[in-house]
Tab-separated table of C-alpha atoms in Angstrom:
chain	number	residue	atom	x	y	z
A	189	UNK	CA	25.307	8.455	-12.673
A	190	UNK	CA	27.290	5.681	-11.022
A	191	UNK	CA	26.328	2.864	-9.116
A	192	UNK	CA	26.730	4.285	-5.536
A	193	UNK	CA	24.647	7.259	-6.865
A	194	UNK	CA	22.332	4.946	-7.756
A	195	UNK	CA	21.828	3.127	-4.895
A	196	UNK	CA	21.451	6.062	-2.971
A	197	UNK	CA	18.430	7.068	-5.486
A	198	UNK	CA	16.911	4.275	-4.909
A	199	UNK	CA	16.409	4.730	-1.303
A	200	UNK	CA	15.484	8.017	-1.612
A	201	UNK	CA	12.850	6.718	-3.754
A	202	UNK	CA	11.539	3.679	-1.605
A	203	UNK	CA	11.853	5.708	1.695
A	204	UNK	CA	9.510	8.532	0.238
A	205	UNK	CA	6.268	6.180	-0.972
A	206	UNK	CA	6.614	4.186	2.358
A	207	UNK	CA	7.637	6.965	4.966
A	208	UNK	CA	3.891	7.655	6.360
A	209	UNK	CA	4.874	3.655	7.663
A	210	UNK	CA	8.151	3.697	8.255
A	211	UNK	CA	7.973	6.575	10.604
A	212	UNK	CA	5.701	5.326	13.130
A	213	UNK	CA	6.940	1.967	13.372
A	214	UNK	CA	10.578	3.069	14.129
A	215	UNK	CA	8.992	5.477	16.597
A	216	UNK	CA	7.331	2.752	18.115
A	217	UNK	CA	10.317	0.845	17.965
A	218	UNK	CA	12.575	3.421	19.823
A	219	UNK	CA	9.252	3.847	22.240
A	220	UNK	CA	8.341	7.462	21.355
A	221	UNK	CA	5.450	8.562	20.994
A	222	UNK	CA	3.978	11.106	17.961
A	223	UNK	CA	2.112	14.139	19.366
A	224	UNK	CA	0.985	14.902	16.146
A	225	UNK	CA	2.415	18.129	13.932
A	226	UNK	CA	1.334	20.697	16.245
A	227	UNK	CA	3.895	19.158	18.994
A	228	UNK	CA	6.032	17.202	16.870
A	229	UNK	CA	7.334	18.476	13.409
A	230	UNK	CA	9.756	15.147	12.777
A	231	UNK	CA	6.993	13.817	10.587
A	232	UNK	CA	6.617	16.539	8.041
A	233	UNK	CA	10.278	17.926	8.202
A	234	UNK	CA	11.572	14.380	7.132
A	235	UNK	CA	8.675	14.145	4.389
A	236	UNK	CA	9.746	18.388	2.957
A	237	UNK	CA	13.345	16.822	2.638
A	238	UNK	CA	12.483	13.099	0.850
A	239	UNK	CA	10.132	15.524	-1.824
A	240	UNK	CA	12.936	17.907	-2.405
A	241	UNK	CA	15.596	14.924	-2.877
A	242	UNK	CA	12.878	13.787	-5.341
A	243	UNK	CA	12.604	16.785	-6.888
A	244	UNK	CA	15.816	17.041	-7.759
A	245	UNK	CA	16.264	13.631	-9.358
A	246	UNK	CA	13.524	14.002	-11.504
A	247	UNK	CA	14.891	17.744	-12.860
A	248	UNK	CA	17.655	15.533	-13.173
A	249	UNK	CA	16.371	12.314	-15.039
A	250	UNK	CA	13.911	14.772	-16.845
A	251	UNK	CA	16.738	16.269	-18.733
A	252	UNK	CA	18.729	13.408	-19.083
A	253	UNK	CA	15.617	11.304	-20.498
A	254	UNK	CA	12.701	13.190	-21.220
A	255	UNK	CA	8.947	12.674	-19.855
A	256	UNK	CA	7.407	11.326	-23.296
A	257	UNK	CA	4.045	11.658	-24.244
A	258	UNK	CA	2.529	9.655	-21.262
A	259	UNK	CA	4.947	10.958	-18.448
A	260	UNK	CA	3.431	14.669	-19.560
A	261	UNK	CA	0.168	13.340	-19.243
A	262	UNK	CA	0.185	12.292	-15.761
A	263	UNK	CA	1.670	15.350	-14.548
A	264	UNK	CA	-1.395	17.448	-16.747
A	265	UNK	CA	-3.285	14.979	-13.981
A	266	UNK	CA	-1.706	15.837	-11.463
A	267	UNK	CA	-1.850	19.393	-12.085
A	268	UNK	CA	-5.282	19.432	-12.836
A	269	UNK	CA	-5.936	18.126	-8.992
A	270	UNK	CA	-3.540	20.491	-7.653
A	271	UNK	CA	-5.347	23.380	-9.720
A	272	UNK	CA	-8.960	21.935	-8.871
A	273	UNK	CA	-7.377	22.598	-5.067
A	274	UNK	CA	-6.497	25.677	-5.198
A	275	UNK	CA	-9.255	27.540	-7.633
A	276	UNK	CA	-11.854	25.869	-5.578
A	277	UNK	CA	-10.718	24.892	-2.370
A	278	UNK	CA	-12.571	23.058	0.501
A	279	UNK	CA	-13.988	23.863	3.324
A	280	UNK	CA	-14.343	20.615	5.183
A	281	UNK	CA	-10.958	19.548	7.027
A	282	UNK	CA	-11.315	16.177	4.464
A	283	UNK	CA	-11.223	18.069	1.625
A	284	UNK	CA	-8.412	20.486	2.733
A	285	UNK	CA	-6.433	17.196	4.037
A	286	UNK	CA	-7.058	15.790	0.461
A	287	UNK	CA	-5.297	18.923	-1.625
A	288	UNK	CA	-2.614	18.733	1.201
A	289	UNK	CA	-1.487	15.464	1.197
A	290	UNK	CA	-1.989	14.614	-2.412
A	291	UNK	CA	0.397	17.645	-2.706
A	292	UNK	CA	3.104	16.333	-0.245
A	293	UNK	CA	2.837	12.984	-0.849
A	294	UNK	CA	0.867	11.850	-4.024
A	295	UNK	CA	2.882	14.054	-6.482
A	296	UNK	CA	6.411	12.814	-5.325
A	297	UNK	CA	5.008	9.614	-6.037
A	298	UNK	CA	4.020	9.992	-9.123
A	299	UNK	CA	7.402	11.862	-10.529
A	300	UNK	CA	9.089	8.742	-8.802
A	301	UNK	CA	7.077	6.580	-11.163
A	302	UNK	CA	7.641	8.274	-14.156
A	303	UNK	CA	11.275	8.105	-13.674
A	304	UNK	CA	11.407	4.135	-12.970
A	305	UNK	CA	8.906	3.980	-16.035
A	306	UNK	CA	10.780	6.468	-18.302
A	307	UNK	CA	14.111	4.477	-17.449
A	308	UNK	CA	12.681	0.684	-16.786
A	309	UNK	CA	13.999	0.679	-13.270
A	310	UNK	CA	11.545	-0.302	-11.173
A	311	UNK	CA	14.681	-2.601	-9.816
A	312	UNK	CA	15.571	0.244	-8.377
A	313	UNK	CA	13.414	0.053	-4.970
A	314	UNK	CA	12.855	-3.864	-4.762
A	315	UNK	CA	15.937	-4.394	-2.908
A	316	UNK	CA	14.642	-2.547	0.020
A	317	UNK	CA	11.355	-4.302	1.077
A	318	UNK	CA	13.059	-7.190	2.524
A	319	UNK	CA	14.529	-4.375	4.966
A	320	UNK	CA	11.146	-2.625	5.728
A	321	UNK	CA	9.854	-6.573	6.485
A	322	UNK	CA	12.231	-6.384	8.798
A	323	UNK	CA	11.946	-3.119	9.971
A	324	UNK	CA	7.814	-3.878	10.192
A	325	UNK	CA	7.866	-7.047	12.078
A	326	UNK	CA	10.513	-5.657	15.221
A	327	UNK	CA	7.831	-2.997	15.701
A	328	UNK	CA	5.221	-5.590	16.137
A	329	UNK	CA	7.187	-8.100	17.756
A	330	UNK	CA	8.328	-5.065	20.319
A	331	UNK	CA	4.772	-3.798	20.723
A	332	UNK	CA	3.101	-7.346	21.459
A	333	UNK	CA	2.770	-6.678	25.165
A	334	UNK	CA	0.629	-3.489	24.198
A	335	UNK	CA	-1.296	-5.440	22.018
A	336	UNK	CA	-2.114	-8.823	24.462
A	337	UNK	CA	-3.308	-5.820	26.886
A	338	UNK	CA	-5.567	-4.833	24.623
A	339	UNK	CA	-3.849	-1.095	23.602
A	340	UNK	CA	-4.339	-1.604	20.281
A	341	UNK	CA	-2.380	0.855	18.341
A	342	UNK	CA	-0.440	2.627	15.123
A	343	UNK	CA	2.666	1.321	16.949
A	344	UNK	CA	3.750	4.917	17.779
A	345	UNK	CA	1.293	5.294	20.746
A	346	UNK	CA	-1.851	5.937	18.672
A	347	UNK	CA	-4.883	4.529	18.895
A	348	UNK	CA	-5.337	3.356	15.567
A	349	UNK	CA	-6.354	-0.814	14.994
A	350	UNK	CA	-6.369	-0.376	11.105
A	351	UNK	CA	-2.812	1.189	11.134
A	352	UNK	CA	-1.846	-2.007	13.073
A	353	UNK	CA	-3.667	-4.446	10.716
A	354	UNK	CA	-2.263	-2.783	7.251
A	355	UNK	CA	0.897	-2.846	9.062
A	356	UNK	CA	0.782	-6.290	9.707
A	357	UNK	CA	-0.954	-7.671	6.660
A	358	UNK	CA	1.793	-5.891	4.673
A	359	UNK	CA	5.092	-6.895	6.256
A	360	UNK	CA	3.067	-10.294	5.587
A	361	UNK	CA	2.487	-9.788	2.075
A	362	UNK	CA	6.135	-8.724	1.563
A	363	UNK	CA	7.311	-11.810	4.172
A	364	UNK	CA	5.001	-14.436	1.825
A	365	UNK	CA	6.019	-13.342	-1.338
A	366	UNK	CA	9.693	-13.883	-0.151
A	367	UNK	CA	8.928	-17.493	1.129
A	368	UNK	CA	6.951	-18.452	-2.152
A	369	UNK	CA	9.076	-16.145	-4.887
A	370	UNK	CA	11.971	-15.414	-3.442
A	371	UNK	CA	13.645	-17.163	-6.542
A	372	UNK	CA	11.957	-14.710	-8.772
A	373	UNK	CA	12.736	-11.417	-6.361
A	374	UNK	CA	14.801	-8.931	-8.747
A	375	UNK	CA	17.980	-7.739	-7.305
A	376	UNK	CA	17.638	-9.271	-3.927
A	377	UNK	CA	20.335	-8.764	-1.913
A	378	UNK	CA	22.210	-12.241	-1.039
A	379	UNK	CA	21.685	-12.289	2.699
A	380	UNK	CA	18.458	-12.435	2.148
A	381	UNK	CA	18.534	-15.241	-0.707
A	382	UNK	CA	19.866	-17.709	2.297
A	383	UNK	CA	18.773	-20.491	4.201
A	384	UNK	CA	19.003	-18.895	7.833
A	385	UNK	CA	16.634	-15.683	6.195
A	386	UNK	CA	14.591	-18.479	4.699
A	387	UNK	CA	13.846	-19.643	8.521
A	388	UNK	CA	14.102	-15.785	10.219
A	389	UNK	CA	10.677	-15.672	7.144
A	390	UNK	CA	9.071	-18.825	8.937
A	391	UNK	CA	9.784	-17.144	12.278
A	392	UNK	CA	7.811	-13.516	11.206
A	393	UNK	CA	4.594	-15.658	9.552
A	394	UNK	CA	3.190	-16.328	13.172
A	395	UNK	CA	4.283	-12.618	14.511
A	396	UNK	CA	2.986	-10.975	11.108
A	397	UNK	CA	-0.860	-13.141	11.456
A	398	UNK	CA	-1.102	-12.645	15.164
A	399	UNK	CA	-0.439	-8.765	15.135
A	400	UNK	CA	-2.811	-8.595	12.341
A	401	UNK	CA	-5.707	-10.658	14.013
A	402	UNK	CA	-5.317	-8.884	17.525
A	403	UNK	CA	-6.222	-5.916	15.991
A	404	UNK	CA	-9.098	-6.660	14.459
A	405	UNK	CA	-8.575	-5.044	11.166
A	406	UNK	CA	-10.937	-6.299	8.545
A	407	UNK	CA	-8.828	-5.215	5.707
A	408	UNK	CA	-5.906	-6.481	6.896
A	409	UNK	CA	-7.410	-9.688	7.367
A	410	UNK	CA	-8.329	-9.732	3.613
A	411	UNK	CA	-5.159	-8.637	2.393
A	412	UNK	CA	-3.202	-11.310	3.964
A	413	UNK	CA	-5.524	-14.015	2.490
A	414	UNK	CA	-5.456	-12.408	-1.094
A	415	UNK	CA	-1.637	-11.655	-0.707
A	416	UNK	CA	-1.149	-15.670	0.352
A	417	UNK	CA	-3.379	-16.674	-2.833
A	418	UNK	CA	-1.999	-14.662	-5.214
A	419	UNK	CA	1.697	-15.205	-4.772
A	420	UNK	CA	1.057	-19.227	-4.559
A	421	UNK	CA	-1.142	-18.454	-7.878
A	422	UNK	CA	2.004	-16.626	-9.698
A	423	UNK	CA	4.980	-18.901	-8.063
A	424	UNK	CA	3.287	-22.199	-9.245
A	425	UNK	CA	2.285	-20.311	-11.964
A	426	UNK	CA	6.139	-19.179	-13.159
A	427	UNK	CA	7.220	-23.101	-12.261
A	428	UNK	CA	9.460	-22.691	-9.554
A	429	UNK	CA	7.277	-23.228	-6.436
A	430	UNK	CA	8.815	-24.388	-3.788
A	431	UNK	CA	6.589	-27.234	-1.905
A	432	UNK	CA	8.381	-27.725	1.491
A	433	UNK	CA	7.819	-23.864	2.112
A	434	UNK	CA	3.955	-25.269	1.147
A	435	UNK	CA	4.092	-27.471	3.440
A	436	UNK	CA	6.303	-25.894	6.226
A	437	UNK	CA	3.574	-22.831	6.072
A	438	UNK	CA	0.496	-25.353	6.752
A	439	UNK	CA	2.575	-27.251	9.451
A	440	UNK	CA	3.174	-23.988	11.321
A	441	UNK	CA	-0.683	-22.562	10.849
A	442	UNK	CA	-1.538	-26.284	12.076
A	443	UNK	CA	0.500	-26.198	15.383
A	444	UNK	CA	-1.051	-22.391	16.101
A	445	UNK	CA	-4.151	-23.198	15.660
A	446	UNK	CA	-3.242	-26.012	18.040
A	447	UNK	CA	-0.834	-24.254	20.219
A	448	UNK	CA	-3.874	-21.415	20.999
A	449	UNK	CA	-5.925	-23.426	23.068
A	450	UNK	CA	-3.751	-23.842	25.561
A	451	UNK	CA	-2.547	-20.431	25.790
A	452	UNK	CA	-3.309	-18.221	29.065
A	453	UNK	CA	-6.762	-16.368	28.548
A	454	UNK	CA	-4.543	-13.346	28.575
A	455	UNK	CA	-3.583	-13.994	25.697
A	456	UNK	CA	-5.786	-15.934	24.144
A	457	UNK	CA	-8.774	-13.717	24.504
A	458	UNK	CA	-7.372	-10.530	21.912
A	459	UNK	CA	-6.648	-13.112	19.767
A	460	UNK	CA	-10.289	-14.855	19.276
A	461	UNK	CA	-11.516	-11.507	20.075
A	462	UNK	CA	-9.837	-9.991	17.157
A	463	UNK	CA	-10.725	-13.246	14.938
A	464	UNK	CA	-14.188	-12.053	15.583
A	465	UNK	CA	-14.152	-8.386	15.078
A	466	UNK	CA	-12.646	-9.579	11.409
A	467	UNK	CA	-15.321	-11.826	10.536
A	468	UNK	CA	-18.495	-10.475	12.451
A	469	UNK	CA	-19.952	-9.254	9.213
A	470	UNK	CA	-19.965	-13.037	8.307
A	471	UNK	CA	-22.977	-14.128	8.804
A	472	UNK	CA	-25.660	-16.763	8.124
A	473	UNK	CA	-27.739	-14.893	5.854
A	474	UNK	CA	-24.373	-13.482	4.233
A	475	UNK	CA	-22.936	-10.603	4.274
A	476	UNK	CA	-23.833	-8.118	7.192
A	477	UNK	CA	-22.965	-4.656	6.864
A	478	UNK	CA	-24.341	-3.866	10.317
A	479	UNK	CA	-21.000	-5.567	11.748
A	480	UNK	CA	-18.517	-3.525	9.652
A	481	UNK	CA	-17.517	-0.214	12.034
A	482	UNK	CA	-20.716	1.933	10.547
A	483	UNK	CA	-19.630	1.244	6.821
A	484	UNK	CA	-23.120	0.552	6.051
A	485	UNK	CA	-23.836	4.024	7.796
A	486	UNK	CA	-20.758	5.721	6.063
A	487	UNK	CA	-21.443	3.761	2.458
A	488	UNK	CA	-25.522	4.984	2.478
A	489	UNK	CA	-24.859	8.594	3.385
A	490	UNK	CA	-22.495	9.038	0.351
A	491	UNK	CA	-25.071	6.735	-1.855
A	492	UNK	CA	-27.447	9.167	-1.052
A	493	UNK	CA	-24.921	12.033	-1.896
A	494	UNK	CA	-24.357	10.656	-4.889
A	495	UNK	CA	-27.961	10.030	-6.072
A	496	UNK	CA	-29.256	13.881	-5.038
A	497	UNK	CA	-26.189	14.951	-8.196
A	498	UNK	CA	-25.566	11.908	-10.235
A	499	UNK	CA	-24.211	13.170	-13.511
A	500	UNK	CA	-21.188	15.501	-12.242
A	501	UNK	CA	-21.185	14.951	-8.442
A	502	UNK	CA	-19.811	17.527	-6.432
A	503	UNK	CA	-16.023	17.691	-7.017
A	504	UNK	CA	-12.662	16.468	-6.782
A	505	UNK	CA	-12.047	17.984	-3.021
A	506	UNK	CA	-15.683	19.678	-1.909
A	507	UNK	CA	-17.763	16.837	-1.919
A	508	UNK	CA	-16.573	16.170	1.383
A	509	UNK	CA	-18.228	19.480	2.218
A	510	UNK	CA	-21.266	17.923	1.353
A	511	UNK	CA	-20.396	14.527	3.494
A	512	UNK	CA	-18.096	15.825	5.970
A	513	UNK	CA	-15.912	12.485	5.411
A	514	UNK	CA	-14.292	10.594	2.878
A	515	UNK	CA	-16.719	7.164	1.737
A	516	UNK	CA	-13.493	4.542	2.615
A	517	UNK	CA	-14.145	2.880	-0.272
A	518	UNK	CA	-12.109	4.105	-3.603
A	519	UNK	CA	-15.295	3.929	-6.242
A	520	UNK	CA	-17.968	5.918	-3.895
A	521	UNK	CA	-15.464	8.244	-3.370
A	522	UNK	CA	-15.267	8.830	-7.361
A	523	UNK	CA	-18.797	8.923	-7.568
A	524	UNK	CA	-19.323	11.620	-5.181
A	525	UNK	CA	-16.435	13.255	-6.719
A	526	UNK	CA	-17.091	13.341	-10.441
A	527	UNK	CA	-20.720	11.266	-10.826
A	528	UNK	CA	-21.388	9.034	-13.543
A	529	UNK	CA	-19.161	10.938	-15.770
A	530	UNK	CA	-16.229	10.961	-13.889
A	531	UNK	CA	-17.143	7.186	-12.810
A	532	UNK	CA	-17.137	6.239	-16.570
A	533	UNK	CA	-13.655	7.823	-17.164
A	534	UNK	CA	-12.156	6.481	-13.988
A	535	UNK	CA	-13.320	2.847	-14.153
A	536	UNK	CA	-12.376	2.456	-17.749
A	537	UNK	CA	-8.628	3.521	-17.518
A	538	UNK	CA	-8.146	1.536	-13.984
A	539	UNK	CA	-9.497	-1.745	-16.070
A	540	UNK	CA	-6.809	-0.933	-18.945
A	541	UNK	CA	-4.123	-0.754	-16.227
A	542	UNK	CA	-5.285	-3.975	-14.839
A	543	UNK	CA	-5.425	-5.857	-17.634
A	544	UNK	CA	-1.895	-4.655	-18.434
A	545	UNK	CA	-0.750	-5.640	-14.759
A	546	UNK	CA	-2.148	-9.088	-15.233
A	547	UNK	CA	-0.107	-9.481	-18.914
A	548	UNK	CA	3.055	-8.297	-17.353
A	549	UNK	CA	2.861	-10.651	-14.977
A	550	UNK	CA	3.043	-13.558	-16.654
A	551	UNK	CA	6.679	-12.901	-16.510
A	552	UNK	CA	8.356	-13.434	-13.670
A	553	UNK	CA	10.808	-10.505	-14.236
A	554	UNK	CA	7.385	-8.155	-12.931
A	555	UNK	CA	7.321	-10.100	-10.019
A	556	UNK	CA	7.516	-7.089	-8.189
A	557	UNK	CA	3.868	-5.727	-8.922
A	558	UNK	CA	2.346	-7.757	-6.982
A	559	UNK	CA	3.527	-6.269	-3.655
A	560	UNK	CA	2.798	-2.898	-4.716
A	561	UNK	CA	-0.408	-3.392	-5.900
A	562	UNK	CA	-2.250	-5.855	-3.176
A	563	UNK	CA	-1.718	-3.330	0.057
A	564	UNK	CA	-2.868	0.268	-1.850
A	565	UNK	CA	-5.779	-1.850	-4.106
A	566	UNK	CA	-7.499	-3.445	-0.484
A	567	UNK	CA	-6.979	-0.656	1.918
A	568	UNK	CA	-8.683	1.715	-0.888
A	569	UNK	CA	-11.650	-0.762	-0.830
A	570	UNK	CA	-12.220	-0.395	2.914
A	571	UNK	CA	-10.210	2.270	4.330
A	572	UNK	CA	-8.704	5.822	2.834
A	573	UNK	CA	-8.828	7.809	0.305
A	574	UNK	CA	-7.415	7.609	-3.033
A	575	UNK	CA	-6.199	11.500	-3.642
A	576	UNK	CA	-3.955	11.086	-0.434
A	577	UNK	CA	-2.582	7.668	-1.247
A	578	UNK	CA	1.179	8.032	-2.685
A	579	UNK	CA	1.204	4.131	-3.205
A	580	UNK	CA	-1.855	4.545	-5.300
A	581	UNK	CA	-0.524	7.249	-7.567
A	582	UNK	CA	2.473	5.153	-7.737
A	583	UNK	CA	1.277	2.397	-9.078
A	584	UNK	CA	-1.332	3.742	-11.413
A	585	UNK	CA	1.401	6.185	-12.662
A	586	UNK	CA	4.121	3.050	-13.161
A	587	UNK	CA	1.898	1.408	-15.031
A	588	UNK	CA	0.405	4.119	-17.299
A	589	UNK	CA	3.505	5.500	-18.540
A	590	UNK	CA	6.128	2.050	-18.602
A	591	UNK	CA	6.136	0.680	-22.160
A	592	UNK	CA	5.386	-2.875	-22.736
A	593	UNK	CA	5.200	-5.985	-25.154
A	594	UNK	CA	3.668	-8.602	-25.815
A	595	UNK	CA	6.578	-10.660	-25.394
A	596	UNK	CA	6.711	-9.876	-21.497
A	597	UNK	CA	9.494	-7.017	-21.992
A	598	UNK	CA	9.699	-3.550	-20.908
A	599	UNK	CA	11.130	-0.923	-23.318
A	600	UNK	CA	12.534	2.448	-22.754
């Protein structure tokens, strides 16, 4: 395959796992607004045509490479959840959105990382999230104005404040990582390696935070402060930190902080409004759960699910029959799912993957993994759910199935 076939893949690829996003932010960028599938079938046409292009490459790779032994095992996975659907399908809308999506979205995803793993070309997509940074932060800089009035949306005219906040924190994760290890970025393209992009990255910090704090996302407001720690952690770590973009970062967080108190109370007020919605469940005595959007209602209901069948649980798709909603938080949702057993299983193989992710990045060369891994491994904390998370599948597939050494290299 030559290189403008290539290319070409490789957008097919990155546009798939991050469409759900991409979608409503240019929407909200062009000032449309989604009526959801029943009115509007853009959404799910544009996703049938990114899974058939995918399709097709992996027919395609699949001959020309192979799956090998772990490739074949992740599709057995994936085929098990797909059978689980269909043998013993849901009643609840949750479930049936589960087998849907996970179908649609989660099983593109995880062909796309067996390909990059199979062929050790994860390279492939990283030239493209510089673009969606871009992409991201015009749809909240063009959206502002809805968000200082207090319409806090999904930046497509729904009224969704997490969608905001993941927006946000991501397009900050992305924007940070560029700032800190942009000398370690693989295939970056060279527009984007320059001085004047270096400064448009200083200008989309402030846009990026505010966005994210105005809408009073919790998770978002953790994944931009693990996002900042961890890429300062691996660019001093791989010796090439660069200290004025240290320093320039503090000096502009300084004069914001500064600059907010004397901002109109328009303005001000979603903005220490939002600060507070992020931390409320800081308090005092700790941590309280009674200031988290009914978590601690949502987290007891499927604790108690979970305790009346502990051993199997109820099943990959019907326990939300039994709770009528997923638990937002990836390992309740297991234990409902499978119980102990399944609990067992699933937290052992995501601490091998883990512990593989943390050895492959102590090369530089991996520097990619961290922006794929922070936004799917927080929102699944607080938000979501697993089955119908392509990023997740992604990830957990890439690193399963890609071959690696000791000595920090990735085989075929």
């Amino acid at each position: 395959m030559n290189q403008k076939n290539k290319k070409l893949e490789g957008i097919v690829y990155f546009l798939n796992l991050y469409f759900g996003m991409i979608f409503f932010v240019v929407y909200g960028i062009l000032g449309l607004t989604y009526s959801g599938s029943s009115g509007d079938r853009t959404f799910i046409y544009g996703y049938m045509i990114l899974d058939v292009l995918v399709l097709i490459y992996f027919a395609f790779n699949t001959f020309r490479y192979g799956l090998g032994g772990k490739g074949i095992i992740m599709l057995l996975i994936a085929l098990f959840f797909l059978a689980v659907y269909y043998i013993a399908p849901p009643y609840s809308e949750d479930g049936i959105q589960d087998g849907r999506i996970f179908l649609a979205e989660s099983l593109p995803a995880i062909m796309i990382a067996i390909i990059l793993a199979k062929t050790n070309q994860l390279n492939m997509i990283s030239r493209y999230y510089d673009v969606l940074n871009i992409v991201l932060t015009i749809g909240l800089l063009l959206n502002f104005r809805m968000f200082t009035s207090g319409a806090i949306g999904g930046l497509a005219g729904t009224t969704n404040y997490q969608a905001l906040s993941y927006t946000a924190a991501f397009a900050f994760s992305i924007n940070v990582f560029g700032l800190f290890a942009g000398n370690f970025y693989p295939e970056r393209f060279t527009v984007f390696r320059s001085s004047a992009f270096y400064v448009v990255e200083l200008i989309f910090l402030p846009i990026q935070m505010l966005a994210c704090i105005m809408s009073g996302g919790r998770g978002g407001a953790i994944l931009i402060i693990l996002s900042f720690i961890v890429v300062l952690y691996y660019a001093n770590k791989w010796k090439k930190k660069k200290s004025r973009t240290i320093f320039t970062v503090l000096g502009i967080a300084a004069i914001g902080l500064l600059a907010l108190s004397f901002l109109p109370e328009q303005y001000s007020d979603p903005i220490f409004n939002g600060l507070n919605r992020q931390f409320s469940y800081i308090s005092n005595g700790g941590i309280d759960m009674g200031e988290t959007s009914n978590r601690d209602i949502t987290y007891g209901e499927a604790l108690d699910a979970f305790h009346e069948s502990p051993a199997f649980g109820y099943g990959i798709y019907k326990y939300a029959d039994k709770l009528g909603f997923y638990p937002h938080n990836i390992f309740l949702q297991v234990m409902v799912q499978g119980g102990v057993f399944y609990l067992i299983i699933f937290v052992t193989f995501m601490a091998v993957l883990f512990v593989k992710a943390f050895k492959m990045l102590n090369d530089s060369s991996n520097s990619l993994l961290i922006i794929i891994a922070l936004y799917p491994f927080v929102q699944l904390l607080f938000s979501g759910s697993y089955t119908r998370d392509p990023l997740f599948w992604f990830l957990v597939t890439y690193l399963f199935v890609v071959k690696y050494t000791s000595k920090s290299k990735l085989i075929a």
